[in-house]
Amino acid sequence: MAFVKRNTVLSSPRAGITPSTPQQQQPKQEKQLAPGLRPSPTDGRLTTSTGTASLDQLLAGHGGLPLGTCLLVEEQGTTDFSGILLRYYAAEGLVQGHQVHAVAIPPEWKHQLPGLAAPDKKSKSASPAPAPEEKMKIAWRYESLGNNANAGASTRGDSGAPFCHSFDLSKRLASSESKGTLNSIPVGGAPSLDRRSVGTASPLKTILKQLKAKLESSGPTAIHRLVMPSLLSPTLYPPGCAQPSEVLQFLHGLRALLRQYSTQLTAIITFPTSLFPRSSGLVRWVEILCDGVVELIPLPARLGAAPPPASGSDPKANEQPQGMFKVYTLPVYHEKGGGGAESGNFRENLSFSLSASRGLVIKPYSLPPMLEDEQEKPSAAPKKDGLDF
């Protein structure tokens, strides 16, 4: 009895037609992302780096700032740590080839941005890169987990290009390193001789119009970053901008642009809480209209303390905390919750330290251990028996 395979076609193939095999099928071409972008390990949304690796690790597990979101950075006191975060954010955008829109900042501000740090030769020689055959291949969504130790190093995206660069505050960004453009948006318009036009145009609405015009004129693959320092500060903005009707309408319009261009635009705004405390109703509405809210609280300087050491002289001295870092809200972008509550760093006391070589480093706050010399304090004077008259 002969055995015949069932469900087989016995007819010969037609002339000119060859049967297709799995080996002959062309693989699907993956869509290449723009420079400075990578998908979030949480839900796959596109994210971009803020220029500060430790801040990227805190943004709700996304590993960066998701496109279409706004981050509000509040700061107490007269320091300018939030301004340094803006410089890193703008420098990262220029290096990646993004369009950076700076509000109330002159065009010369581009020459004050930090330059790229030199690669560390010691770290490369100590830990050589593994061979491509020996490198373990894991899913991209688990690649960024457990990399808190290397938060200061340059992380890389899926295409192999650096996702977050390392900058040096003692250097300046060279023109050869800058691939993007910096567009300065002035707050006050050009002076007009017509009395009827005086006071009719709002400066904040003019910012939205110019930003929308830049977004419409650019291509769908262009990435934009909005830099807005010291919102409502009287040194940068007219007094009329502090009216609730003005600032709330502006934030509503900015939120609409972020949702409309959810794959192209991100924004970071700094806010001085010394002039506008968080207990006021206006500030609470400003926080509600932003996707993420963090606060920098610098520690008071001690009288008679030694000046900070130079960069690279004592790495332990540079790690001393210079202030507290509080996280109030973070972007929530998936049905599982998110927002950073599933990680322990969200509820811990965080601190930050600033150095020229490492930049702004955010880490959990911990008290230094007490040494034996500090525990055993010598007595002021030996006690004597009896009384002295």
mmCIF file of C-alpha atoms in Angstrom:
data_model
loop_
_atom_site.group_PDB
_atom_site.id
_atom_site.type_symbol
_atom_site.label_atom_id
_atom_site.label_comp_id
_atom_site.label_asym_id
_atom_site.label_seq_id
_atom_site.Cartn_x
_atom_site.Cartn_y
_atom_site.Cartn_z
ATOM 1 C CA MET A 1 0.000 0.000 0.000
ATOM 2 C CA ALA A 2 1.491 3.267 -1.082
ATOM 3 C CA PHE A 3 1.560 6.196 1.275
ATOM 4 C CA VAL A 4 0.658 9.566 -0.301
ATOM 5 C CA LYS A 5 0.947 12.891 1.496
ATOM 6 C CA ARG A 6 -2.314 14.681 1.838
ATOM 7 C CA ASN A 7 -2.972 18.377 1.130
ATOM 8 C CA THR A 8 -0.153 18.590 -1.367
ATOM 9 C CA VAL A 9 -0.296 20.298 -4.719
ATOM 10 C CA LEU A 10 0.931 17.987 -7.451
ATOM 11 C CA SER A 11 0.745 20.485 -10.270
ATOM 12 C CA SER A 12 4.010 21.947 -11.503
ATOM 13 C CA PRO A 13 4.656 25.677 -11.036
ATOM 14 C CA ARG A 14 3.862 27.975 -13.890
ATOM 15 C CA ALA A 15 6.549 29.354 -16.060
ATOM 16 C CA GLY A 16 8.115 32.533 -14.712
ATOM 17 C CA ILE A 17 6.723 32.026 -11.190
ATOM 18 C CA THR A 18 8.965 30.648 -8.494
ATOM 19 C CA PRO A 19 7.607 29.437 -5.164
ATOM 20 C CA SER A 20 8.301 31.789 -2.307
ATOM 21 C CA THR A 21 10.250 30.507 0.643
ATOM 22 C CA PRO A 22 10.689 32.109 4.062
ATOM 23 C CA GLN A 23 14.343 32.773 3.285
ATOM 24 C CA GLN A 24 13.451 34.727 0.166
ATOM 25 C CA GLN A 25 10.946 37.010 1.922
ATOM 26 C CA GLN A 26 12.397 40.444 2.559
ATOM 27 C CA PRO A 27 12.532 41.477 6.235
ATOM 28 C CA LYS A 28 10.435 44.409 7.349
ATOM 29 C CA GLN A 29 12.358 47.627 7.574
ATOM 30 C CA GLU A 30 12.151 49.163 11.039
ATOM 31 C CA LYS A 31 11.312 52.825 11.263
ATOM 32 C CA GLN A 32 14.409 54.770 12.197
ATOM 33 C CA LEU A 33 13.915 57.244 15.015
ATOM 34 C CA ALA A 34 15.179 60.796 15.011
ATOM 35 C CA PRO A 35 18.434 61.489 16.892
ATOM 36 C CA GLY A 36 17.955 61.826 20.631
ATOM 37 C CA LEU A 37 14.776 59.698 20.780
ATOM 38 C CA ARG A 38 14.078 56.220 22.085
ATOM 39 C CA PRO A 39 10.931 54.343 23.168
ATOM 40 C CA SER A 40 9.956 54.274 26.804
ATOM 41 C CA PRO A 41 10.536 50.917 28.555
ATOM 42 C CA THR A 42 7.201 51.414 30.346
ATOM 43 C CA ASP A 43 4.749 51.820 27.478
ATOM 44 C CA GLY A 44 6.820 52.395 24.323
ATOM 45 C CA ARG A 45 6.176 56.125 23.973
ATOM 46 C CA LEU A 46 8.953 58.209 22.458
ATOM 47 C CA THR A 47 11.125 59.992 24.999
ATOM 48 C CA THR A 48 13.997 62.456 24.846
ATOM 49 C CA SER A 49 16.716 63.210 27.362
ATOM 50 C CA THR A 50 16.735 66.253 29.625
ATOM 51 C CA GLY A 51 20.545 66.360 29.507
ATOM 52 C CA THR A 52 20.719 65.159 33.140
ATOM 53 C CA ALA A 53 20.909 61.365 33.369
ATOM 54 C CA SER A 54 19.810 61.178 37.013
ATOM 55 C CA LEU A 55 16.704 63.249 36.233
ATOM 56 C CA ASP A 56 15.839 60.980 33.304
ATOM 57 C CA GLN A 57 15.773 57.992 35.660
ATOM 58 C CA LEU A 58 13.165 59.678 37.895
ATOM 59 C CA LEU A 59 10.602 60.514 35.198
ATOM 60 C CA ALA A 60 8.036 57.801 35.956
ATOM 61 C CA GLY A 61 10.215 54.990 34.661
ATOM 62 C CA HIS A 62 10.236 56.314 31.097
ATOM 63 C CA GLY A 63 14.011 56.845 31.116
ATOM 64 C CA GLY A 64 13.543 60.374 29.765
ATOM 65 C CA LEU A 65 10.983 63.114 29.199
ATOM 66 C CA PRO A 66 8.088 61.794 27.061
ATOM 67 C CA LEU A 67 7.294 63.838 23.978
ATOM 68 C CA GLY A 68 4.241 66.037 24.362
ATOM 69 C CA THR A 69 4.798 66.721 28.064
ATOM 70 C CA CYS A 70 5.877 69.706 30.155
ATOM 71 C CA LEU A 71 8.072 69.665 33.266
ATOM 72 C CA LEU A 72 7.837 72.452 35.874
ATOM 73 C CA VAL A 73 10.991 72.954 37.984
ATOM 74 C CA GLU A 74 10.435 75.073 41.081
ATOM 75 C CA GLU A 75 13.251 76.532 43.147
ATOM 76 C CA GLN A 76 13.469 78.307 46.471
ATOM 77 C CA GLY A 77 15.946 81.006 47.358
ATOM 78 C CA THR A 78 18.206 83.087 45.154
ATOM 79 C CA THR A 79 20.293 80.256 43.666
ATOM 80 C CA ASP A 80 20.124 79.219 40.026
ATOM 81 C CA PHE A 81 20.277 75.421 40.058
ATOM 82 C CA SER A 82 17.131 75.287 37.918
ATOM 83 C CA GLY A 83 18.853 77.514 35.367
ATOM 84 C CA ILE A 84 21.674 74.962 35.126
ATOM 85 C CA LEU A 85 19.077 72.261 34.402
ATOM 86 C CA LEU A 86 17.799 74.429 31.552
ATOM 87 C CA ARG A 87 21.319 74.779 30.166
ATOM 88 C CA TYR A 88 21.798 71.030 30.121
ATOM 89 C CA TYR A 89 18.369 70.620 28.507
ATOM 90 C CA ALA A 90 19.158 73.151 25.777
ATOM 91 C CA ALA A 91 22.694 71.849 25.198
ATOM 92 C CA GLU A 92 21.409 68.296 24.795
ATOM 93 C CA GLY A 93 18.895 69.486 22.216
ATOM 94 C CA LEU A 94 21.499 71.375 20.195
ATOM 95 C CA VAL A 95 23.891 68.426 20.191
ATOM 96 C CA GLN A 96 21.108 66.076 19.043
ATOM 97 C CA GLY A 97 20.073 68.434 16.235
ATOM 98 C CA HIS A 98 16.792 69.604 17.772
ATOM 99 C CA GLN A 99 15.257 73.073 17.494
ATOM 100 C CA VAL A 100 15.494 74.882 20.842
ATOM 101 C CA HIS A 101 13.144 77.803 21.499
ATOM 102 C CA ALA A 102 14.364 80.013 24.359
ATOM 103 C CA VAL A 103 11.889 82.505 25.857
ATOM 104 C CA ALA A 104 13.170 85.823 27.234
ATOM 105 C CA ILE A 105 16.759 84.757 26.513
ATOM 106 C CA PRO A 106 19.093 86.605 24.109
ATOM 107 C CA PRO A 107 20.731 84.699 21.228
ATOM 108 C CA GLU A 108 24.132 85.109 22.936
ATOM 109 C CA TRP A 109 22.958 82.610 25.559
ATOM 110 C CA LYS A 110 24.027 79.870 23.137
ATOM 111 C CA HIS A 111 27.693 80.657 23.879
ATOM 112 C CA GLN A 112 27.103 80.114 27.633
ATOM 113 C CA LEU A 113 25.918 76.519 27.312
ATOM 114 C CA PRO A 114 28.207 73.782 28.699
ATOM 115 C CA GLY A 115 30.386 71.864 26.279
ATOM 116 C CA LEU A 116 30.750 68.133 25.841
ATOM 117 C CA ALA A 117 32.903 66.428 28.438
ATOM 118 C CA ALA A 118 36.008 64.537 27.397
ATOM 119 C CA PRO A 119 35.626 60.739 27.433
ATOM 120 C CA ASP A 120 36.974 59.065 30.546
ATOM 121 C CA LYS A 121 39.950 56.941 29.481
ATOM 122 C CA LYS A 122 40.295 55.227 32.874
ATOM 123 C CA SER A 123 36.778 53.831 32.816
ATOM 124 C CA LYS A 124 37.219 52.531 29.265
ATOM 125 C CA SER A 125 40.495 50.805 30.051
ATOM 126 C CA ALA A 126 39.177 49.316 33.279
ATOM 127 C CA SER A 127 36.021 47.866 31.715
ATOM 128 C CA PRO A 128 36.559 47.034 28.052
ATOM 129 C CA ALA A 129 33.526 46.717 25.834
ATOM 130 C CA PRO A 130 32.427 43.119 25.259
ATOM 131 C CA ALA A 131 32.559 41.570 21.834
ATOM 132 C CA PRO A 132 29.334 41.595 19.810
ATOM 133 C CA GLU A 133 29.196 37.769 19.946
ATOM 134 C CA GLU A 134 29.634 37.668 23.740
ATOM 135 C CA LYS A 135 27.138 40.439 24.516
ATOM 136 C CA MET A 136 23.932 39.024 25.943
ATOM 137 C CA LYS A 137 20.893 40.055 23.954
ATOM 138 C CA ILE A 138 17.913 41.026 26.130
ATOM 139 C CA ALA A 139 14.668 42.842 25.495
ATOM 140 C CA TRP A 140 14.996 46.601 25.069
ATOM 141 C CA ARG A 141 12.429 47.285 27.765
ATOM 142 C CA TYR A 142 14.670 45.673 30.438
ATOM 143 C CA GLU A 143 17.887 47.254 29.208
ATOM 144 C CA SER A 144 17.621 50.414 31.317
ATOM 145 C CA LEU A 145 16.688 48.669 34.576
ATOM 146 C CA GLY A 146 19.361 48.544 37.244
ATOM 147 C CA ASN A 147 21.603 51.169 35.650
ATOM 148 C CA ASN A 148 21.483 53.640 38.511
ATOM 149 C CA ALA A 149 25.183 53.190 39.124
ATOM 150 C CA ASN A 150 25.989 54.468 35.674
ATOM 151 C CA ALA A 151 23.622 57.404 35.837
ATOM 152 C CA GLY A 152 26.383 59.869 35.126
ATOM 153 C CA ALA A 153 27.605 58.041 32.043
ATOM 154 C CA SER A 154 26.277 58.597 28.550
ATOM 155 C CA THR A 155 23.364 56.295 27.829
ATOM 156 C CA ARG A 156 22.628 55.142 24.329
ATOM 157 C CA GLY A 157 19.458 54.682 22.353
ATOM 158 C CA ASP A 158 18.322 51.839 20.162
ATOM 159 C CA SER A 159 20.284 53.064 17.143
ATOM 160 C CA GLY A 160 23.573 53.121 19.101
ATOM 161 C CA ALA A 161 23.829 56.921 19.161
ATOM 162 C CA PRO A 162 24.187 58.590 22.594
ATOM 163 C CA PHE A 163 20.820 59.327 24.161
ATOM 164 C CA CYS A 164 22.175 61.504 27.001
ATOM 165 C CA HIS A 165 25.560 63.194 26.675
ATOM 166 C CA SER A 166 27.924 64.200 29.466
ATOM 167 C CA PHE A 167 28.661 67.916 29.713
ATOM 168 C CA ASP A 168 31.323 69.959 31.485
ATOM 169 C CA LEU A 169 30.348 73.295 33.017
ATOM 170 C CA SER A 170 33.910 74.565 32.747
ATOM 171 C CA LYS A 171 33.741 74.289 28.928
ATOM 172 C CA ARG A 172 31.575 76.038 26.357
ATOM 173 C CA LEU A 173 29.597 74.396 23.578
ATOM 174 C CA ALA A 174 31.551 74.642 20.332
ATOM 175 C CA SER A 175 29.880 75.446 17.050
ATOM 176 C CA SER A 176 31.088 72.150 15.597
ATOM 177 C CA GLU A 177 29.267 70.232 18.354
ATOM 178 C CA SER A 178 25.982 72.094 17.881
ATOM 179 C CA LYS A 179 23.833 70.510 15.172
ATOM 180 C CA GLY A 180 20.539 72.193 16.058
ATOM 181 C CA THR A 181 19.287 75.771 16.053
ATOM 182 C CA LEU A 182 18.519 78.133 18.911
ATOM 183 C CA ASN A 183 15.542 80.445 18.338
ATOM 184 C CA SER A 184 15.241 83.341 20.774
ATOM 185 C CA ILE A 185 11.659 84.427 21.515
ATOM 186 C CA PRO A 186 11.534 87.904 23.107
ATOM 187 C CA VAL A 187 8.804 88.564 25.638
ATOM 188 C CA GLY A 188 8.153 92.222 24.831
ATOM 189 C CA GLY A 189 7.168 93.065 21.287
ATOM 190 C CA ALA A 190 8.664 95.839 19.190
ATOM 191 C CA PRO A 191 7.705 99.318 20.383
ATOM 192 C CA SER A 192 4.791 100.833 18.471
ATOM 193 C CA LEU A 193 3.873 104.507 18.015
ATOM 194 C CA ASP A 194 0.181 103.735 17.720
ATOM 195 C CA ARG A 195 -1.532 104.413 21.021
ATOM 196 C CA ARG A 196 -4.386 102.046 20.230
ATOM 197 C CA SER A 197 -2.013 99.089 19.997
ATOM 198 C CA VAL A 198 -0.431 99.758 23.381
ATOM 199 C CA GLY A 199 -1.384 97.086 25.893
ATOM 200 C CA THR A 200 -3.613 95.122 23.473
ATOM 201 C CA ALA A 201 -1.182 92.328 22.554
ATOM 202 C CA SER A 202 -0.338 89.968 25.411
ATOM 203 C CA PRO A 203 3.358 88.943 25.559
ATOM 204 C CA LEU A 204 2.456 85.381 26.523
ATOM 205 C CA LYS A 205 0.060 85.019 23.600
ATOM 206 C CA THR A 206 2.791 86.274 21.283
ATOM 207 C CA ILE A 207 5.026 83.463 22.535
ATOM 208 C CA LEU A 208 2.385 80.881 21.627
ATOM 209 C CA LYS A 209 1.923 82.368 18.148
ATOM 210 C CA GLN A 210 5.642 82.305 17.391
ATOM 211 C CA LEU A 211 6.006 78.778 18.737
ATOM 212 C CA LYS A 212 3.044 77.535 16.701
ATOM 213 C CA ALA A 213 4.442 79.161 13.560
ATOM 214 C CA LYS A 214 7.769 77.359 14.076
ATOM 215 C CA LEU A 215 5.998 74.027 14.573
ATOM 216 C CA GLU A 216 3.878 74.440 11.442
ATOM 217 C CA SER A 217 6.795 75.514 9.259
ATOM 218 C CA SER A 218 9.039 72.606 10.300
ATOM 219 C CA GLY A 219 8.702 69.063 9.048
ATOM 220 C CA PRO A 220 6.883 66.266 10.871
ATOM 221 C CA THR A 221 10.192 64.695 11.931
ATOM 222 C CA ALA A 222 11.673 67.824 13.548
ATOM 223 C CA ILE A 223 11.964 67.766 17.340
ATOM 224 C CA HIS A 224 11.381 70.989 19.291
ATOM 225 C CA ARG A 225 12.304 71.986 22.850
ATOM 226 C CA LEU A 226 10.852 74.953 24.722
ATOM 227 C CA VAL A 227 13.031 76.603 27.379
ATOM 228 C CA MET A 228 11.220 79.052 29.664
ATOM 229 C CA PRO A 229 13.229 80.393 32.635
ATOM 230 C CA SER A 230 11.761 81.974 35.797
ATOM 231 C CA LEU A 231 8.124 82.183 34.758
ATOM 232 C CA LEU A 232 6.396 85.368 36.034
ATOM 233 C CA SER A 233 9.666 86.817 37.330
ATOM 234 C CA PRO A 234 9.478 90.647 37.107
ATOM 235 C CA THR A 235 13.057 90.783 35.811
ATOM 236 C CA LEU A 236 12.105 88.907 32.619
ATOM 237 C CA TYR A 237 8.354 89.338 32.139
ATOM 238 C CA PRO A 238 6.071 92.402 32.250
ATOM 239 C CA PRO A 239 3.961 92.837 35.397
ATOM 240 C CA GLY A 240 0.769 92.070 33.466
ATOM 241 C CA CYS A 241 1.900 88.483 32.876
ATOM 242 C CA ALA A 242 1.385 87.697 36.580
ATOM 243 C CA GLN A 243 -2.377 88.118 36.220
ATOM 244 C CA PRO A 244 -4.186 84.764 36.551
ATOM 245 C CA SER A 245 -6.136 85.391 33.358
ATOM 246 C CA GLU A 246 -2.888 85.790 31.410
ATOM 247 C CA VAL A 247 -0.714 83.001 32.777
ATOM 248 C CA LEU A 248 -3.479 80.384 32.963
ATOM 249 C CA GLN A 249 -4.545 81.045 29.370
ATOM 250 C CA PHE A 250 -0.931 80.722 28.300
ATOM 251 C CA LEU A 251 -0.509 77.367 30.054
ATOM 252 C CA HIS A 252 -3.773 76.118 28.554
ATOM 253 C CA GLY A 253 -2.523 77.111 25.092
ATOM 254 C CA LEU A 254 0.870 75.499 25.696
ATOM 255 C CA ARG A 255 -0.828 72.318 26.874
ATOM 256 C CA ALA A 256 -2.911 72.275 23.683
ATOM 257 C CA LEU A 257 0.236 72.589 21.551
ATOM 258 C CA LEU A 258 1.899 69.774 23.479
ATOM 259 C CA ARG A 259 -1.066 67.494 22.826
ATOM 260 C CA GLN A 260 -1.365 68.537 19.185
ATOM 261 C CA TYR A 261 2.340 67.939 18.497
ATOM 262 C CA SER A 262 2.686 64.999 20.861
ATOM 263 C CA THR A 263 5.575 63.494 18.871
ATOM 264 C CA GLN A 264 7.600 66.674 18.349
ATOM 265 C CA LEU A 265 7.467 69.077 21.326
ATOM 266 C CA THR A 266 8.661 69.040 24.939
ATOM 267 C CA ALA A 267 8.997 71.913 27.418
ATOM 268 C CA ILE A 268 10.763 72.668 30.711
ATOM 269 C CA ILE A 269 9.666 75.719 32.731
ATOM 270 C CA THR A 270 11.358 77.033 35.861
ATOM 271 C CA PHE A 271 9.402 78.854 38.533
ATOM 272 C CA PRO A 272 10.632 80.954 41.511
ATOM 273 C CA THR A 273 8.676 79.886 44.588
ATOM 274 C CA SER A 274 10.321 82.609 46.685
ATOM 275 C CA LEU A 275 8.247 85.196 44.793
ATOM 276 C CA PHE A 276 5.157 83.018 44.343
ATOM 277 C CA PRO A 277 4.786 80.478 47.188
ATOM 278 C CA ARG A 278 3.130 77.123 46.603
ATOM 279 C CA SER A 279 0.392 77.941 49.098
ATOM 280 C CA SER A 280 -1.179 80.467 46.705
ATOM 281 C CA GLY A 281 -4.006 79.395 44.431
ATOM 282 C CA LEU A 282 -2.298 80.640 41.274
ATOM 283 C CA VAL A 283 0.723 78.397 41.792
ATOM 284 C CA ARG A 284 -1.499 75.397 42.454
ATOM 285 C CA TRP A 285 -3.255 75.959 39.115
ATOM 286 C CA VAL A 286 0.113 76.303 37.389
ATOM 287 C CA GLU A 287 1.161 72.936 38.822
ATOM 288 C CA ILE A 288 -2.083 71.295 37.707
ATOM 289 C CA LEU A 289 -1.584 72.445 34.113
ATOM 290 C CA CYS A 290 1.919 70.924 33.952
ATOM 291 C CA ASP A 291 2.542 67.200 33.499
ATOM 292 C CA GLY A 292 5.397 66.989 36.002
ATOM 293 C CA VAL A 293 6.346 69.156 38.989
ATOM 294 C CA VAL A 294 9.625 68.980 40.922
ATOM 295 C CA GLU A 295 11.202 71.404 43.402
ATOM 296 C CA LEU A 296 14.788 72.278 44.272
ATOM 297 C CA ILE A 297 15.395 73.368 47.875
ATOM 298 C CA PRO A 298 19.025 74.506 48.348
ATOM 299 C CA LEU A 299 20.545 73.913 51.758
ATOM 300 C CA PRO A 300 21.585 77.071 53.644
ATOM 301 C CA ALA A 301 25.269 77.866 53.522
ATOM 302 C CA ARG A 302 27.196 77.457 56.776
ATOM 303 C CA LEU A 303 29.067 80.425 58.137
ATOM 304 C CA GLY A 304 32.819 79.981 58.067
ATOM 305 C CA ALA A 305 32.660 76.927 55.809
ATOM 306 C CA ALA A 306 35.527 76.261 53.410
ATOM 307 C CA PRO A 307 34.967 77.119 49.743
ATOM 308 C CA PRO A 308 33.986 74.241 47.454
ATOM 309 C CA PRO A 309 36.941 72.328 46.015
ATOM 310 C CA ALA A 310 37.890 72.465 42.375
ATOM 311 C CA SER A 311 36.461 69.910 39.993
ATOM 312 C CA GLY A 312 38.337 66.621 40.070
ATOM 313 C CA SER A 313 40.324 67.384 43.228
ATOM 314 C CA ASP A 314 38.249 65.383 45.697
ATOM 315 C CA PRO A 315 35.356 63.329 44.301
ATOM 316 C CA LYS A 316 33.931 62.682 47.779
ATOM 317 C CA ALA A 317 33.697 66.397 48.488
ATOM 318 C CA ASN A 318 31.772 66.950 45.248
ATOM 319 C CA GLU A 319 29.210 64.327 46.281
ATOM 320 C CA GLN A 320 28.124 66.283 49.343
ATOM 321 C CA PRO A 321 24.452 67.267 48.973
ATOM 322 C CA GLN A 322 23.822 70.907 48.181
ATOM 323 C CA GLY A 323 20.050 70.766 48.437
ATOM 324 C CA MET A 324 16.927 68.635 48.591
ATOM 325 C CA PHE A 325 15.002 67.453 45.549
ATOM 326 C CA LYS A 326 11.249 66.945 45.907
ATOM 327 C CA VAL A 327 9.005 65.225 43.363
ATOM 328 C CA TYR A 328 5.328 66.166 43.434
ATOM 329 C CA THR A 329 3.894 64.855 40.155
ATOM 330 C CA LEU A 330 5.312 62.972 37.180
ATOM 331 C CA PRO A 331 3.875 62.085 33.754
ATOM 332 C CA VAL A 332 1.383 59.202 33.909
ATOM 333 C CA TYR A 333 0.993 57.643 30.494
ATOM 334 C CA HIS A 334 -0.437 54.148 30.762
ATOM 335 C CA GLU A 335 -3.353 52.326 32.328
ATOM 336 C CA LYS A 336 -1.142 50.525 34.864
ATOM 337 C CA GLY A 337 -0.730 53.714 36.885
ATOM 338 C CA GLY A 338 2.902 54.667 36.589
ATOM 339 C CA GLY A 339 3.910 58.074 37.885
ATOM 340 C CA GLY A 340 6.930 56.658 39.674
ATOM 341 C CA ALA A 341 4.959 55.176 42.589
ATOM 342 C CA GLU A 342 6.123 51.676 41.715
ATOM 343 C CA SER A 343 9.773 52.631 42.277
ATOM 344 C CA GLY A 344 11.295 53.328 45.655
ATOM 345 C CA ASN A 345 13.014 56.551 44.610
ATOM 346 C CA PHE A 346 9.708 58.370 44.249
ATOM 347 C CA ARG A 347 8.955 58.292 47.977
ATOM 348 C CA GLU A 348 12.489 58.583 49.284
ATOM 349 C CA ASN A 349 14.167 61.787 50.387
ATOM 350 C CA LEU A 350 16.222 62.888 47.399
ATOM 351 C CA SER A 351 19.152 65.292 47.327
ATOM 352 C CA PHE A 352 21.202 66.868 44.574
ATOM 353 C CA SER A 353 24.804 67.909 44.174
ATOM 354 C CA LEU A 354 26.469 69.956 41.453
ATOM 355 C CA SER A 355 29.984 69.685 40.082
ATOM 356 C CA ALA A 356 31.589 70.916 36.897
ATOM 357 C CA SER A 357 32.518 67.468 35.619
ATOM 358 C CA ARG A 358 29.536 65.350 36.723
ATOM 359 C CA GLY A 359 26.863 68.013 36.443
ATOM 360 C CA LEU A 360 23.708 67.859 38.550
ATOM 361 C CA VAL A 361 23.401 64.456 40.224
ATOM 362 C CA ILE A 362 20.159 63.467 41.982
ATOM 363 C CA LYS A 363 20.311 60.569 44.436
ATOM 364 C CA PRO A 364 18.682 59.408 47.702
ATOM 365 C CA TYR A 365 19.651 61.511 50.692
ATOM 366 C CA SER A 366 21.673 59.804 53.400
ATOM 367 C CA LEU A 367 23.519 61.136 56.422
ATOM 368 C CA PRO A 368 27.290 60.561 56.474
ATOM 369 C CA PRO A 369 28.502 57.963 58.997
ATOM 370 C CA MET A 370 29.870 59.245 62.282
ATOM 371 C CA LEU A 371 33.571 58.541 62.685
ATOM 372 C CA GLU A 372 35.249 57.331 65.847
ATOM 373 C CA ASP A 373 37.128 60.598 66.257
ATOM 374 C CA GLU A 374 33.854 62.476 66.377
ATOM 375 C CA GLN A 375 32.321 60.092 68.885
ATOM 376 C CA GLU A 376 35.184 60.363 71.359
ATOM 377 C CA LYS A 377 35.386 64.065 72.078
ATOM 378 C CA PRO A 378 38.057 65.093 74.594
ATOM 379 C CA SER A 379 36.887 66.795 77.739
ATOM 380 C CA ALA A 380 37.385 70.528 78.006
ATOM 381 C CA ALA A 381 39.362 70.496 81.314
ATOM 382 C CA PRO A 382 40.212 67.863 83.924
ATOM 383 C CA LYS A 383 38.020 67.888 87.002
ATOM 384 C CA LYS A 384 39.606 68.647 90.351
ATOM 385 C CA ASP A 385 38.580 67.421 93.735
ATOM 386 C CA GLY A 386 37.366 70.056 96.106
ATOM 387 C CA LEU A 387 36.405 73.646 95.551
ATOM 388 C CA ASP A 388 38.657 76.491 94.459
ATOM 389 C CA PHE A 389 38.171 79.882 96.092
#
